[in-house]
Every structure is written in C-alpha cells, then in structure tokens.
PDB file of C-alpha atoms in Angstrom:
ATOM      1  CA  MET A   1     139.169 237.720 -52.353  1.00 65.00           C
ATOM      2  CA  LEU A   2     135.509 237.959 -53.303  1.00 67.00           C
ATOM      3  CA  ALA A   3     132.507 236.100 -51.695  1.00 56.00           C
ATOM      4  CA  ARG A   4     130.840 235.574 -55.057  1.00 64.00           C
ATOM      5  CA  ALA A   5     130.994 235.411 -58.598  1.00 69.00           C
ATOM      6  CA  ALA A   6     130.935 238.684 -60.602  1.00 87.00           C
ATOM      7  CA  VAL A   7     132.230 240.575 -63.490  1.00 94.00           C
ATOM      8  CA  GLY A   8     135.244 242.801 -62.813  1.00 95.00           C
ATOM      9  CA  LEU A   9     136.997 245.286 -64.980  1.00 96.00           C
ATOM     10  CA  GLY A  10     140.200 244.575 -66.718  1.00 96.00           C
ATOM     11  CA  SER A  11     142.380 247.456 -67.603  1.00 94.00           C
ATOM     12  CA  LEU A  12     144.704 246.498 -70.685  1.00 92.00           C
ATOM     13  CA  ALA A  13     142.212 248.533 -73.162  1.00 89.00           C
ATOM     14  CA  LEU A  14     143.262 251.501 -71.070  1.00 91.00           C
ATOM     15  CA  THR A  15     146.856 251.123 -72.467  1.00 88.00           C
ATOM     16  CA  GLY A  16     145.831 251.879 -76.026  1.00 81.00           C
ATOM     17  CA  CYS A  17     147.077 248.300 -77.498  1.00 79.00           C
ATOM     18  CA  TYR A  18     143.277 247.616 -78.396  1.00 80.00           C
ATOM     19  CA  GLY A  19     142.944 250.977 -80.263  1.00 76.00           C
ATOM     20  CA  SER A  20     143.369 254.582 -78.970  1.00 77.00           C
ATOM     21  CA  ALA A  21     142.629 255.501 -75.631  1.00 79.00           C
ATOM     22  CA  ASP A  22     141.799 258.904 -74.167  1.00 85.00           C
ATOM     23  CA  ARG A  23     143.023 259.419 -70.694  1.00 89.00           C
ATOM     24  CA  ARG A  24     140.132 261.404 -69.624  1.00 90.00           C
ATOM     25  CA  GLU A  25     137.834 258.658 -70.901  1.00 89.00           C
ATOM     26  CA  ALA A  26     139.670 256.029 -69.295  1.00 90.00           C
ATOM     27  CA  ILE A  27     139.634 257.665 -65.867  1.00 92.00           C
ATOM     28  CA  HIS A  28     135.744 258.332 -66.403  1.00 92.00           C
ATOM     29  CA  THR A  29     135.585 254.484 -67.328  1.00 93.00           C
ATOM     30  CA  LEU A  30     137.187 253.394 -63.884  1.00 94.00           C
ATOM     31  CA  ARG A  31     134.974 255.896 -61.867  1.00 93.00           C
ATOM     32  CA  ASN A  32     131.979 254.672 -63.342  1.00 92.00           C
ATOM     33  CA  ALA A  33     132.985 250.988 -62.496  1.00 93.00           C
ATOM     34  CA  LEU A  34     133.351 252.153 -58.739  1.00 91.00           C
ATOM     35  CA  ASP A  35     129.826 253.883 -58.880  1.00 90.00           C
ATOM     36  CA  MET A  36     128.502 250.588 -60.330  1.00 90.00           C
ATOM     37  CA  GLY A  37     130.118 248.476 -57.432  1.00 89.00           C
ATOM     38  CA  VAL A  38     132.418 246.434 -59.949  1.00 92.00           C
ATOM     39  CA  PRO A  39     134.043 244.146 -57.234  1.00 91.00           C
ATOM     40  CA  LEU A  40     137.390 243.993 -59.133  1.00 95.00           C
ATOM     41  CA  ILE A  41     139.833 246.179 -60.971  1.00 95.00           C
ATOM     42  CA  ASP A  42     142.536 244.260 -62.410  1.00 96.00           C
ATOM     43  CA  THR A  43     145.821 245.879 -63.910  1.00 97.00           C
ATOM     44  CA  ALA A  44     149.541 245.408 -64.106  1.00 96.00           C
ATOM     45  CA  ASP A  45     152.706 247.342 -63.386  1.00 95.00           C
ATOM     46  CA  HIS A  46     153.895 247.292 -66.999  1.00 93.00           C
ATOM     47  CA  TYR A  47     150.373 248.329 -68.344  1.00 93.00           C
ATOM     48  CA  ALA A  48     151.785 251.463 -70.206  1.00 90.00           C
ATOM     49  CA  ALA A  49     154.834 251.732 -68.155  1.00 90.00           C
ATOM     50  CA  GLY A  50     152.834 252.157 -64.988  1.00 93.00           C
ATOM     51  CA  ALA A  51     150.486 254.987 -66.475  1.00 93.00           C
ATOM     52  CA  VAL A  52     147.441 252.898 -65.691  1.00 95.00           C
ATOM     53  CA  GLU A  53     148.333 252.238 -62.031  1.00 96.00           C
ATOM     54  CA  ARG A  54     148.498 256.201 -61.904  1.00 96.00           C
ATOM     55  CA  MET A  55     145.179 256.343 -63.764  1.00 94.00           C
ATOM     56  CA  ILE A  56     143.635 254.024 -61.020  1.00 95.00           C
ATOM     57  CA  ARG A  57     144.884 256.315 -58.436  1.00 94.00           C
ATOM     58  CA  GLU A  58     143.322 259.391 -60.172  1.00 93.00           C
ATOM     59  CA  ALA A  59     139.975 257.681 -60.406  1.00 92.00           C
ATOM     60  CA  VAL A  60     139.972 256.130 -57.069  1.00 86.00           C
ATOM     61  CA  SER A  61     141.304 259.189 -55.039  1.00 75.00           C
ATOM     62  CA  GLY A  62     142.207 256.972 -52.029  1.00 59.00           C
ATOM     63  CA  GLU A  63     140.883 253.894 -50.840  1.00 58.00           C
ATOM     64  CA  PRO A  64     137.930 252.287 -52.953  1.00 59.00           C
ATOM     65  CA  GLY A  65     134.698 251.928 -51.149  1.00 57.00           C
ATOM     66  CA  ASP A  66     131.717 249.832 -51.600  1.00 58.00           C
ATOM     67  CA  GLY A  67     134.067 246.544 -51.583  1.00 73.00           C
ATOM     68  CA  THR A  68     135.966 247.320 -55.032  1.00 87.00           C
ATOM     69  CA  LEU A  69     139.270 245.443 -54.819  1.00 93.00           C
ATOM     70  CA  ILE A  70     142.408 246.556 -56.686  1.00 95.00           C
ATOM     71  CA  SER A  71     144.790 243.712 -58.124  1.00 97.00           C
ATOM     72  CA  THR A  72     148.233 244.371 -59.889  1.00 98.00           C
ATOM     73  CA  ARG A  73     151.069 242.163 -61.196  1.00 97.00           C
ATOM     74  CA  GLY A  74     154.649 242.240 -60.919  1.00 96.00           C
ATOM     75  CA  GLY A  75     157.621 240.056 -61.812  1.00 95.00           C
ATOM     76  CA  LEU A  76     158.222 240.911 -65.528  1.00 94.00           C
ATOM     77  CA  ARG A  77     161.346 242.833 -66.967  1.00 91.00           C
ATOM     78  CA  PHE A  78     161.091 245.008 -69.845  1.00 86.00           C
ATOM     79  CA  ALA A  79     163.699 246.732 -72.277  1.00 82.00           C
ATOM     80  CA  ARG A  80     163.597 250.455 -72.782  1.00 79.00           C
ATOM     81  CA  ASP A  81     161.805 250.015 -76.121  1.00 74.00           C
ATOM     82  CA  GLY A  82     158.876 248.014 -74.386  1.00 73.00           C
ATOM     83  CA  ALA A  83     160.209 244.578 -75.233  1.00 79.00           C
ATOM     84  CA  LEU A  84     159.660 241.763 -72.798  1.00 85.00           C
ATOM     85  CA  ILE A  85     162.985 240.533 -71.401  1.00 90.00           C
ATOM     86  CA  GLY A  86     161.648 237.799 -69.324  1.00 92.00           C
ATOM     87  CA  VAL A  87     160.411 236.903 -65.637  1.00 95.00           C
ATOM     88  CA  ASP A  88     162.313 238.076 -62.864  1.00 96.00           C
ATOM     89  CA  GLY A  89     161.282 236.364 -59.354  1.00 97.00           C
ATOM     90  CA  SER A  90     164.141 237.359 -57.329  1.00 97.00           C
ATOM     91  CA  PRO A  91     162.875 238.867 -53.772  1.00 97.00           C
ATOM     92  CA  GLY A  92     164.532 241.992 -54.058  1.00 97.00           C
ATOM     93  CA  TYR A  93     163.074 242.628 -57.670  1.00 97.00           C
ATOM     94  CA  LEU A  94     159.723 241.619 -56.492  1.00 98.00           C
ATOM     95  CA  ARG A  95     159.847 243.792 -53.387  1.00 98.00           C
ATOM     96  CA  ARG A  96     160.738 246.747 -55.325  1.00 97.00           C
ATOM     97  CA  ALA A  97     158.096 246.152 -57.839  1.00 97.00           C
ATOM     98  CA  CYS A  98     155.301 245.943 -55.398  1.00 98.00           C
ATOM     99  CA  GLU A  99     156.575 249.164 -53.475  1.00 97.00           C
ATOM    100  CA  GLU A 100     156.683 250.996 -56.779  1.00 97.00           C
ATOM    101  CA  SER A 101     152.910 249.670 -57.532  1.00 97.00           C
ATOM    102  CA  LEU A 102     152.075 250.947 -54.151  1.00 97.00           C
ATOM    103  CA  ARG A 103     153.152 254.478 -54.800  1.00 96.00           C
ATOM    104  CA  ARG A 104     151.642 254.537 -58.264  1.00 96.00           C
ATOM    105  CA  LEU A 105     148.443 253.496 -56.961  1.00 95.00           C
ATOM    106  CA  GLY A 106     148.500 255.871 -53.779  1.00 93.00           C
ATOM    107  CA  ARG A 107     147.380 253.133 -51.615  1.00 91.00           C
ATOM    108  CA  GLY A 108     148.599 251.542 -48.290  1.00 92.00           C
ATOM    109  CA  HIS A 109     148.066 247.947 -49.627  1.00 95.00           C
ATOM    110  CA  ILE A 110     147.170 245.845 -52.600  1.00 96.00           C
ATOM    111  CA  ASP A 111     144.273 243.686 -52.226  1.00 96.00           C
ATOM    112  CA  VAL A 112     145.708 241.134 -54.705  1.00 97.00           C
ATOM    113  CA  TYR A 113     149.139 241.032 -56.015  1.00 98.00           C
ATOM    114  CA  TYR A 114     150.141 238.686 -58.591  1.00 98.00           C
ATOM    115  CA  LEU A 115     153.294 236.913 -59.252  1.00 97.00           C
ATOM    116  CA  ALA A 116     153.157 237.399 -63.207  1.00 96.00           C
ATOM    117  CA  GLY A 117     155.147 234.488 -64.137  1.00 95.00           C
ATOM    118  CA  VAL A 118     157.505 231.663 -62.703  1.00 96.00           C
ATOM    119  CA  ASP A 119     161.135 232.551 -63.038  1.00 97.00           C
ATOM    120  CA  PRO A 120     163.076 229.360 -63.966  1.00 96.00           C
ATOM    121  CA  ARG A 121     166.207 230.655 -62.108  1.00 96.00           C
ATOM    122  CA  VAL A 122     164.464 231.374 -58.921  1.00 97.00           C
ATOM    123  CA  PRO A 123     162.690 228.557 -56.787  1.00 96.00           C
ATOM    124  CA  LEU A 124     159.247 229.292 -56.750  1.00 96.00           C
ATOM    125  CA  GLU A 125     159.010 228.879 -53.083  1.00 96.00           C
ATOM    126  CA  GLU A 126     161.626 231.726 -52.892  1.00 97.00           C
ATOM    127  CA  SER A 127     159.409 234.067 -54.748  1.00 97.00           C
ATOM    128  CA  LEU A 128     156.621 233.189 -52.833  1.00 96.00           C
ATOM    129  CA  GLY A 129     158.662 233.933 -49.454  1.00 97.00           C
ATOM    130  CA  VAL A 130     158.922 237.687 -50.224  1.00 97.00           C
ATOM    131  CA  LEU A 131     155.277 238.087 -51.181  1.00 98.00           C
ATOM    132  CA  ALA A 132     154.443 236.477 -47.790  1.00 97.00           C
ATOM    133  CA  ASP A 133     156.695 238.803 -46.187  1.00 98.00           C
ATOM    134  CA  LEU A 134     154.752 241.615 -47.891  1.00 98.00           C
ATOM    135  CA  VAL A 135     151.484 240.078 -46.598  1.00 98.00           C
ATOM    136  CA  GLU A 136     152.938 240.119 -43.037  1.00 97.00           C
ATOM    137  CA  GLU A 137     153.783 243.787 -43.545  1.00 98.00           C
ATOM    138  CA  GLY A 138     150.417 244.611 -44.451  1.00 97.00           C
ATOM    139  CA  LYS A 139     151.427 245.795 -47.907  1.00 97.00           C
ATOM    140  CA  ILE A 140     149.666 243.071 -49.834  1.00 97.00           C
ATOM    141  CA  ARG A 141     146.199 241.480 -48.566  1.00 96.00           C
ATOM    142  CA  SER A 142     146.337 238.548 -51.014  1.00 97.00           C
ATOM    143  CA  ILE A 143     148.827 236.767 -53.059  1.00 98.00           C
ATOM    144  CA  GLY A 144     147.706 235.585 -56.680  1.00 98.00           C
ATOM    145  CA  LEU A 145     149.334 233.654 -59.479  1.00 98.00           C
ATOM    146  CA  SER A 146     149.694 233.947 -63.107  1.00 97.00           C
ATOM    147  CA  ARG A 147     151.034 231.812 -65.869  1.00 95.00           C
ATOM    148  CA  VAL A 148     151.459 228.702 -63.913  1.00 97.00           C
ATOM    149  CA  SER A 149     150.645 225.154 -64.268  1.00 97.00           C
ATOM    150  CA  ALA A 150     148.338 223.192 -61.814  1.00 97.00           C
ATOM    151  CA  GLU A 151     151.642 221.433 -60.282  1.00 97.00           C
ATOM    152  CA  GLN A 152     153.067 224.989 -59.876  1.00 97.00           C
ATOM    153  CA  LEU A 153     149.824 226.351 -58.247  1.00 98.00           C
ATOM    154  CA  ARG A 154     149.797 223.519 -55.680  1.00 97.00           C
ATOM    155  CA  ARG A 155     153.528 223.891 -54.726  1.00 96.00           C
ATOM    156  CA  ALA A 156     152.895 227.525 -54.174  1.00 96.00           C
ATOM    157  CA  HIS A 157     149.815 227.035 -52.085  1.00 97.00           C
ATOM    158  CA  ALA A 158     151.722 224.431 -49.882  1.00 95.00           C
ATOM    159  CA  ALA A 159     154.263 227.336 -49.237  1.00 93.00           C
ATOM    160  CA  PHE A 160     151.804 230.148 -48.589  1.00 95.00           C
ATOM    161  CA  PRO A 161     148.026 230.467 -49.135  1.00 96.00           C
ATOM    162  CA  VAL A 162     147.160 231.546 -52.568  1.00 97.00           C
ATOM    163  CA  GLY A 163     144.162 233.660 -52.877  1.00 96.00           C
ATOM    164  CA  ALA A 164     143.713 234.015 -56.682  1.00 96.00           C
ATOM    165  CA  LEU A 165     144.588 232.336 -59.954  1.00 97.00           C
ATOM    166  CA  ALA A 166     144.664 234.454 -63.040  1.00 97.00           C
ATOM    167  CA  VAL A 167     144.285 232.442 -66.369  1.00 96.00           C
ATOM    168  CA  GLU A 168     142.980 232.860 -69.952  1.00 95.00           C
ATOM    169  CA  TYR A 169     139.625 231.378 -69.657  1.00 96.00           C
ATOM    170  CA  SER A 170     136.557 231.937 -72.020  1.00 95.00           C
ATOM    171  CA  LEU A 171     133.964 229.896 -74.019  1.00 94.00           C
ATOM    172  CA  MET A 172     136.744 229.925 -76.854  1.00 92.00           C
ATOM    173  CA  GLU A 173     139.561 229.188 -74.458  1.00 93.00           C
ATOM    174  CA  ARG A 174     138.754 226.004 -72.189  1.00 94.00           C
ATOM    175  CA  ARG A 175     142.161 224.083 -71.769  1.00 93.00           C
ATOM    176  CA  ALA A 176     142.264 225.608 -68.063  1.00 95.00           C
ATOM    177  CA  GLU A 177     139.377 223.234 -67.245  1.00 94.00           C
ATOM    178  CA  ARG A 178     141.518 220.131 -67.679  1.00 94.00           C
ATOM    179  CA  GLU A 179     143.934 220.677 -64.888  1.00 96.00           C
ATOM    180  CA  LEU A 180     144.329 224.337 -63.653  1.00 96.00           C
ATOM    181  CA  LEU A 181     140.766 224.871 -62.538  1.00 96.00           C
ATOM    182  CA  PRO A 182     140.105 221.509 -60.539  1.00 95.00           C
ATOM    183  CA  ALA A 183     143.457 222.221 -58.810  1.00 97.00           C
ATOM    184  CA  ALA A 184     141.779 225.847 -58.063  1.00 96.00           C
ATOM    185  CA  ARG A 185     138.633 224.367 -56.827  1.00 94.00           C
ATOM    186  CA  GLU A 186     140.449 221.961 -54.736  1.00 95.00           C
ATOM    187  CA  LEU A 187     142.594 224.364 -52.870  1.00 96.00           C
ATOM    188  CA  GLY A 188     139.929 227.029 -52.634  1.00 94.00           C
ATOM    189  CA  VAL A 189     141.618 229.558 -54.870  1.00 95.00           C
ATOM    190  CA  GLN A 190     139.543 232.053 -56.671  1.00 94.00           C
ATOM    191  CA  VAL A 191     139.888 232.025 -60.449  1.00 95.00           C
ATOM    192  CA  VAL A 192     140.056 235.267 -62.259  1.00 96.00           C
ATOM    193  CA  ALA A 193     139.323 234.796 -66.165  1.00 96.00           C
ATOM    194  CA  CYS A 194     141.373 237.060 -68.340  1.00 96.00           C
ATOM    195  CA  ARG A 195     140.793 237.344 -71.846  1.00 94.00           C
ATOM    196  CA  PRO A 196     137.126 236.412 -70.982  1.00 96.00           C
ATOM    197  CA  LEU A 197     135.758 237.905 -74.299  1.00 94.00           C
ATOM    198  CA  GLY A 198     138.402 236.071 -76.656  1.00 90.00           C
ATOM    199  CA  ARG A 199     140.097 239.667 -76.833  1.00 87.00           C
ATOM    200  CA  GLY A 200     136.955 240.657 -78.906  1.00 86.00           C
ATOM    201  CA  LEU A 201     136.045 237.662 -80.833  1.00 88.00           C
ATOM    202  CA  LEU A 202     133.185 236.828 -78.432  1.00 92.00           C
ATOM    203  CA  THR A 203     131.728 240.282 -78.952  1.00 87.00           C
ATOM    204  CA  GLY A 204     130.429 239.043 -82.282  1.00 77.00           C
ATOM    205  CA  ARG A 205     131.924 242.467 -83.745  1.00 75.00           C
ATOM    206  CA  VAL A 206     135.299 241.305 -85.300  1.00 71.00           C
ATOM    207  CA  ALA A 207     135.171 240.774 -88.977  1.00 63.00           C
ATOM    208  CA  SER A 208     138.989 240.498 -89.792  1.00 63.00           C
ATOM    209  CA  ALA A 209     142.285 241.706 -88.435  1.00 61.00           C
ATOM    210  CA  GLU A 210     142.157 244.403 -91.000  1.00 66.00           C
ATOM    211  CA  ALA A 211     139.327 246.178 -89.188  1.00 66.00           C
ATOM    212  CA  PHE A 212     141.704 247.054 -86.452  1.00 72.00           C
ATOM    213  CA  GLY A 213     143.825 250.070 -86.180  1.00 69.00           C
ATOM    214  CA  SER A 214     147.607 250.224 -87.028  1.00 68.00           C
ATOM    215  CA  GLY A 215     148.392 250.221 -83.403  1.00 72.00           C
ATOM    216  CA  ASP A 216     146.333 247.585 -82.083  1.00 73.00           C
ATOM    217  CA  VAL A 217     148.360 244.353 -80.947  1.00 75.00           C
ATOM    218  CA  ARG A 218     145.501 241.824 -82.233  1.00 76.00           C
ATOM    219  CA  ARG A 219     146.533 242.871 -86.076  1.00 71.00           C
ATOM    220  CA  GLY A 220     149.373 240.238 -85.867  1.00 70.00           C
ATOM    221  CA  GLN A 221     147.679 237.290 -83.763  1.00 76.00           C
ATOM    222  CA  ASP A 222     146.922 234.172 -85.342  1.00 77.00           C
ATOM    223  CA  ARG A 223     143.601 233.922 -83.984  1.00 78.00           C
ATOM    224  CA  PHE A 224     142.386 236.911 -86.038  1.00 78.00           C
ATOM    225  CA  GLN A 225     143.919 236.151 -89.348  1.00 78.00           C
ATOM    226  CA  ALA A 226     141.342 235.502 -92.050  1.00 78.00           C
ATOM    227  CA  ASP A 227     141.483 232.053 -92.875  1.00 82.00           C
ATOM    228  CA  ARG A 228     141.089 231.163 -89.302  1.00 83.00           C
ATOM    229  CA  LEU A 229     138.337 233.238 -88.651  1.00 82.00           C
ATOM    230  CA  ARG A 230     136.442 231.667 -91.623  1.00 85.00           C
ATOM    231  CA  ARG A 231     137.053 228.391 -89.926  1.00 85.00           C
ATOM    232  CA  GLN A 232     135.377 229.263 -86.906  1.00 85.00           C
ATOM    233  CA  ALA A 233     132.901 231.812 -88.159  1.00 87.00           C
ATOM    234  CA  TRP A 234     129.837 228.923 -87.871  1.00 91.00           C
ATOM    235  CA  ARG A 235     130.628 228.516 -83.985  1.00 92.00           C
ATOM    236  CA  LEU A 236     130.431 232.236 -83.333  1.00 91.00           C
ATOM    237  CA  ARG A 237     127.269 232.128 -85.356  1.00 93.00           C
ATOM    238  CA  ALA A 238     125.771 229.244 -83.575  1.00 95.00           C
ATOM    239  CA  ALA A 239     126.576 230.847 -80.150  1.00 95.00           C
ATOM    240  CA  GLY A 240     125.222 234.029 -81.337  1.00 95.00           C
ATOM    241  CA  GLU A 241     121.945 232.041 -81.947  1.00 96.00           C
ATOM    242  CA  VAL A 242     121.906 230.937 -78.415  1.00 97.00           C
ATOM    243  CA  ALA A 243     122.340 234.427 -77.279  1.00 96.00           C
ATOM    244  CA  THR A 244     119.474 235.627 -79.562  1.00 96.00           C
ATOM    245  CA  GLY A 245     117.351 233.085 -77.980  1.00 96.00           C
ATOM    246  CA  MET A 246     118.022 234.228 -74.563  1.00 96.00           C
ATOM    247  CA  SER A 247     117.142 237.904 -75.858  1.00 95.00           C
ATOM    248  CA  ALA A 248     120.893 238.943 -75.173  1.00 95.00           C
ATOM    249  CA  GLY A 249     123.982 239.451 -77.067  1.00 94.00           C
ATOM    250  CA  LEU A 250     126.886 237.324 -77.484  1.00 95.00           C
ATOM    251  CA  THR A 251     129.319 239.348 -75.083  1.00 95.00           C
ATOM    252  CA  ARG A 252     126.733 239.199 -72.343  1.00 96.00           C
ATOM    253  CA  LEU A 253     126.136 235.281 -72.749  1.00 97.00           C
ATOM    254  CA  ALA A 254     129.966 234.631 -72.857  1.00 97.00           C
ATOM    255  CA  LEU A 255     130.363 236.259 -69.553  1.00 97.00           C
ATOM    256  CA  ALA A 256     127.530 234.772 -68.252  1.00 96.00           C
ATOM    257  CA  TRP A 257     128.612 231.393 -69.209  1.00 96.00           C
ATOM    258  CA  LEU A 258     132.010 231.788 -67.158  1.00 95.00           C
ATOM    259  CA  LEU A 259     129.780 233.012 -64.223  1.00 93.00           C
ATOM    260  CA  SER A 260     128.110 229.631 -64.130  1.00 91.00           C
ATOM    261  CA  ARG A 261     130.998 227.469 -64.685  1.00 86.00           C
ATOM    262  CA  GLN A 262     132.685 227.438 -61.067  1.00 70.00           C
ATOM    263  CA  ASP A 263     131.666 229.033 -57.960  1.00 70.00           C
ATOM    264  CA  GLY A 264     133.767 232.257 -57.475  1.00 73.00           C
ATOM    265  CA  VAL A 265     134.954 232.863 -61.103  1.00 90.00           C
ATOM    266  CA  VAL A 266     135.632 236.523 -61.838  1.00 94.00           C
ATOM    267  CA  PRO A 267     135.861 237.525 -65.373  1.00 96.00           C
ATOM    268  CA  VAL A 268     137.713 240.724 -65.920  1.00 97.00           C
ATOM    269  CA  PRO A 269     136.834 242.124 -69.525  1.00 96.00           C
ATOM    270  CA  SER A 270     138.790 244.978 -70.385  1.00 93.00           C
ATOM    271  CA  THR A 271     137.011 247.928 -71.942  1.00 92.00           C
ATOM    272  CA  ARG A 272     137.842 251.869 -72.118  1.00 88.00           C
ATOM    273  CA  HIS A 273     134.073 252.399 -73.113  1.00 87.00           C
ATOM    274  CA  GLY A 274     131.506 253.166 -70.486  1.00 86.00           C
ATOM    275  CA  LEU A 275     128.774 251.653 -72.365  1.00 88.00           C
ATOM    276  CA  HIS A 276     130.671 248.294 -72.773  1.00 90.00           C
ATOM    277  CA  LEU A 277     131.344 248.417 -68.982  1.00 94.00           C
ATOM    278  CA  GLU A 278     127.618 248.618 -68.111  1.00 92.00           C
ATOM    279  CA  MET A 279     126.724 245.845 -70.649  1.00 92.00           C
ATOM    280  CA  ASN A 280     129.390 243.736 -69.204  1.00 94.00           C
ATOM    281  CA  VAL A 281     128.281 244.256 -65.854  1.00 93.00           C
ATOM    282  CA  THR A 282     124.619 243.189 -66.492  1.00 93.00           C
ATOM    283  CA  SER A 283     125.684 239.861 -67.896  1.00 94.00           C
ATOM    284  CA  ALA A 284     125.630 238.717 -64.028  1.00 90.00           C
ATOM    285  CA  ARG A 285     121.797 238.961 -64.516  1.00 92.00           C
ATOM    286  CA  LEU A 286     121.639 236.446 -67.228  1.00 94.00           C
ATOM    287  CA  THR A 287     120.995 232.855 -66.131  1.00 93.00           C
ATOM    288  CA  VAL A 288     122.766 230.153 -68.465  1.00 94.00           C
ATOM    289  CA  GLY A 289     120.695 226.934 -67.859  1.00 93.00           C
ATOM    290  CA  PRO A 290     121.706 223.261 -69.008  1.00 94.00           C
ATOM    291  CA  ALA A 291     119.994 223.585 -72.309  1.00 95.00           C
ATOM    292  CA  GLU A 292     122.083 226.619 -73.289  1.00 96.00           C
ATOM    293  CA  SER A 293     125.040 225.046 -71.901  1.00 95.00           C
ATOM    294  CA  GLU A 294     124.818 221.916 -73.971  1.00 95.00           C
ATOM    295  CA  ARG A 295     124.417 224.068 -77.007  1.00 96.00           C
ATOM    296  CA  LEU A 296     127.293 225.903 -76.369  1.00 96.00           C
ATOM    297  CA  GLU A 297     129.524 222.776 -75.676  1.00 93.00           C
ATOM    298  CA  ALA A 298     128.655 221.785 -79.165  1.00 93.00           C
ATOM    299  CA  CYS A 299     129.886 225.028 -80.480  1.00 93.00           C
ATOM    300  CA  PHE A 300     133.352 225.316 -78.115  1.00 94.00           C
ATOM    301  CA  PRO A 301     134.074 222.076 -76.824  1.00 93.00           C
ATOM    302  CA  VAL A 302     137.372 221.691 -74.664  1.00 90.00           C
ATOM    303  CA  GLY A 303     140.227 221.457 -77.212  1.00 85.00           C
ATOM    304  CA  TRP A 304     138.329 222.810 -80.312  1.00 86.00           C
ATOM    305  CA  ASP A 305     141.140 224.897 -81.481  1.00 77.00           C
ATOM    306  CA  GLU A 306     144.146 223.159 -80.234  1.00 72.00           C
ATOM    307  CA  LYS A 307     145.231 222.045 -83.754  1.00 56.00           C
ATOM    308  CA  GLU A 308     144.648 225.540 -85.263  1.00 54.00           C
ATOM    309  CA  SER A 309     146.184 227.756 -82.436  1.00 52.00           C
ATOM    310  CA  ALA A 310     149.415 229.437 -82.758  1.00 44.00           C
ATOM    311  CA  ASP A 311     149.031 231.643 -79.796  1.00 45.00           C
ATOM    312  CA  GLY A 312     151.065 229.611 -77.362  1.00 40.00           C
ATOM    313  CA  ARG A 313     150.441 228.908 -73.676  1.00 44.00           C
ATOM    314  CA  LEU A 314     147.677 229.891 -71.470  1.00 48.00           C
ATOM    315  CA  GLY A 315     147.798 233.600 -70.648  1.00 54.00           C
ATOM    316  CA  GLY A 316     147.135 235.187 -67.408  1.00 62.00           C
ATOM    317  CA  GLY A 317     148.584 238.621 -67.235  1.00 64.00           C
ATOM    318  CA  ASP A 318     146.529 240.419 -69.756  1.00 70.00           C
ATOM    319  CA  GLN A 319     142.787 240.924 -70.408  1.00 66.00           C
TER     320      GLN A 319
END
C-alpha cells in the first residue's frame, strides 16, 4: 500500500447518488487527482453498475503514474433494479468479479482489491484463498477487507497477508477505534477511512435533508433528519470554532484530524468537484496538535452518537 498517510479520492459521488454528476466533469476531476499526485483512487465494481470503473479507465488511459494506486471492491450481488441481494464470497464469483473489474479499468492488475463483505455461507479463508491465487497470478497487488470485525480481520490476515482495511471512520464516527483500528495497527494493515466527512456533515454546509435533491440517497438517512441535526448542531459549531482558530475550514480540519490519528490512515473523501478535491488534498498540510485534539475530543468523544444512531453497522464500501 502507501508509505505514508495522505488524502485519497473516493468515487461514490461520481455515481450521482449525492446529486447529479456530469460524466465529463467526473473524468476531469479524476485527471486532476492524477495531476495533483493523489496517492489512491478508490472505487467499487457496483458503483453505477461498473460505469465508474470505466470512467477511471478513460481518465487514467493506462497505468497511472506518480505512484497513484487504484483500488476497487467485489463480492456484492445486486438485482436488475439495483437492489442489494447480498454478499457473494464464493471463489468463482470473486474471480469473475475481479476479472470484469480489470477489463473495465483497462489494467493488467488492481493495486488493492477489497472483499466487499463476509459471506456467511462461505468460510472467510475460502474467499481469501481465491484472492491469494489472484495475487499469485499478478492480477491483484494487495488484498483489502471491508465490513469486517476485528476477529475476522485477524482470521483473514492469518490465512493471507491483508494490505488494507476499509472502514467508516471520521471525527463523527469513531467506533472503529475500539477494536478494528488497534487490530489493524497490530497487524500492520493500512486503514482506508471511508466516509471521512460524514457524508457531508463535516463540511459544515449541510443544514437539513430537504436541502438535498430528490435523487440524493442522504435524504432518507437518519443522520440527516431535522431532529438529529438539531441535537448535534452544537458539536459541529464547536468543531467549526476549532477550525476557525486554525485559519481553516471544518472540512480540512476533519481530514487533518484523521491523518493525525494513526500512522498510515488514508481518508478517501468522495467528490465530483475539482475545487473540493484541491481543498481536500491540502488538508495534509494542516497540523492538528494536542490542544486542538482535546477540544475535538470534547465535541465528538467515542460513542457520542450510539444512542441516537439508526444507520447500522460500520460501513466500509462507500465514501
């Protein structure tokens, strides 16, 4: 994986699920990421039914330079209407999914290939076995895991070295700090922080779910409903004051905080706008010291939202 912590680029926003996405603008943003030396472009085979992988192919035009890695995910099955059927960790399905991603990406290998979830019908070691075979064949450089427990991470790593763990992790969502992140640190597994801006809440620009367009998936999520937003408004204001004291915006502070938490954390905020991409990348220049960390801890301590949350288990597949 990567030798240092840095801000990558997620690609969920390119699907249009956070508002309409123009294909030409999306490809332009991907090319800007390469020009800026963004170390990781992160996607999944099911994003827009494979269309995002094809966009990456067009933007990259072959093997990316300057050390930019490409990661994608496989192992989820969807119905024709786009509804999630479930996880399929069978060796045959994973091999086909990986090879189809390679064709869409137009590459000879995938730098990091994530198992998108654990199939309860298939032993985890069996799913890892086919990914290990793909490593031996040169089609995968590193194996990643998503939506796993600390125990599953340890089991997988014992079967074959795991290079990366994708997990929802942000200033607002810190449950991974209890077991998953210590396990990753112990095993030397790099952490890729998905949803590092709380799907937009940590930008300081989200006032209510009604502000989103009709096709925005966030409209129906509990974390964006008016009563919950009112209850947490003081936390965002207080965190914003910390950012102001550092002559920075809340977005940059939230990403810089992640970079300060653990060696090798790679946040992958998703955006379709070049200006937002540039702002995200420059977060690496912001230093969060002990005083700022203490104030942010008071705003969002571990477990602050567990009594309120209705969003379910820790995510890892989406940015």
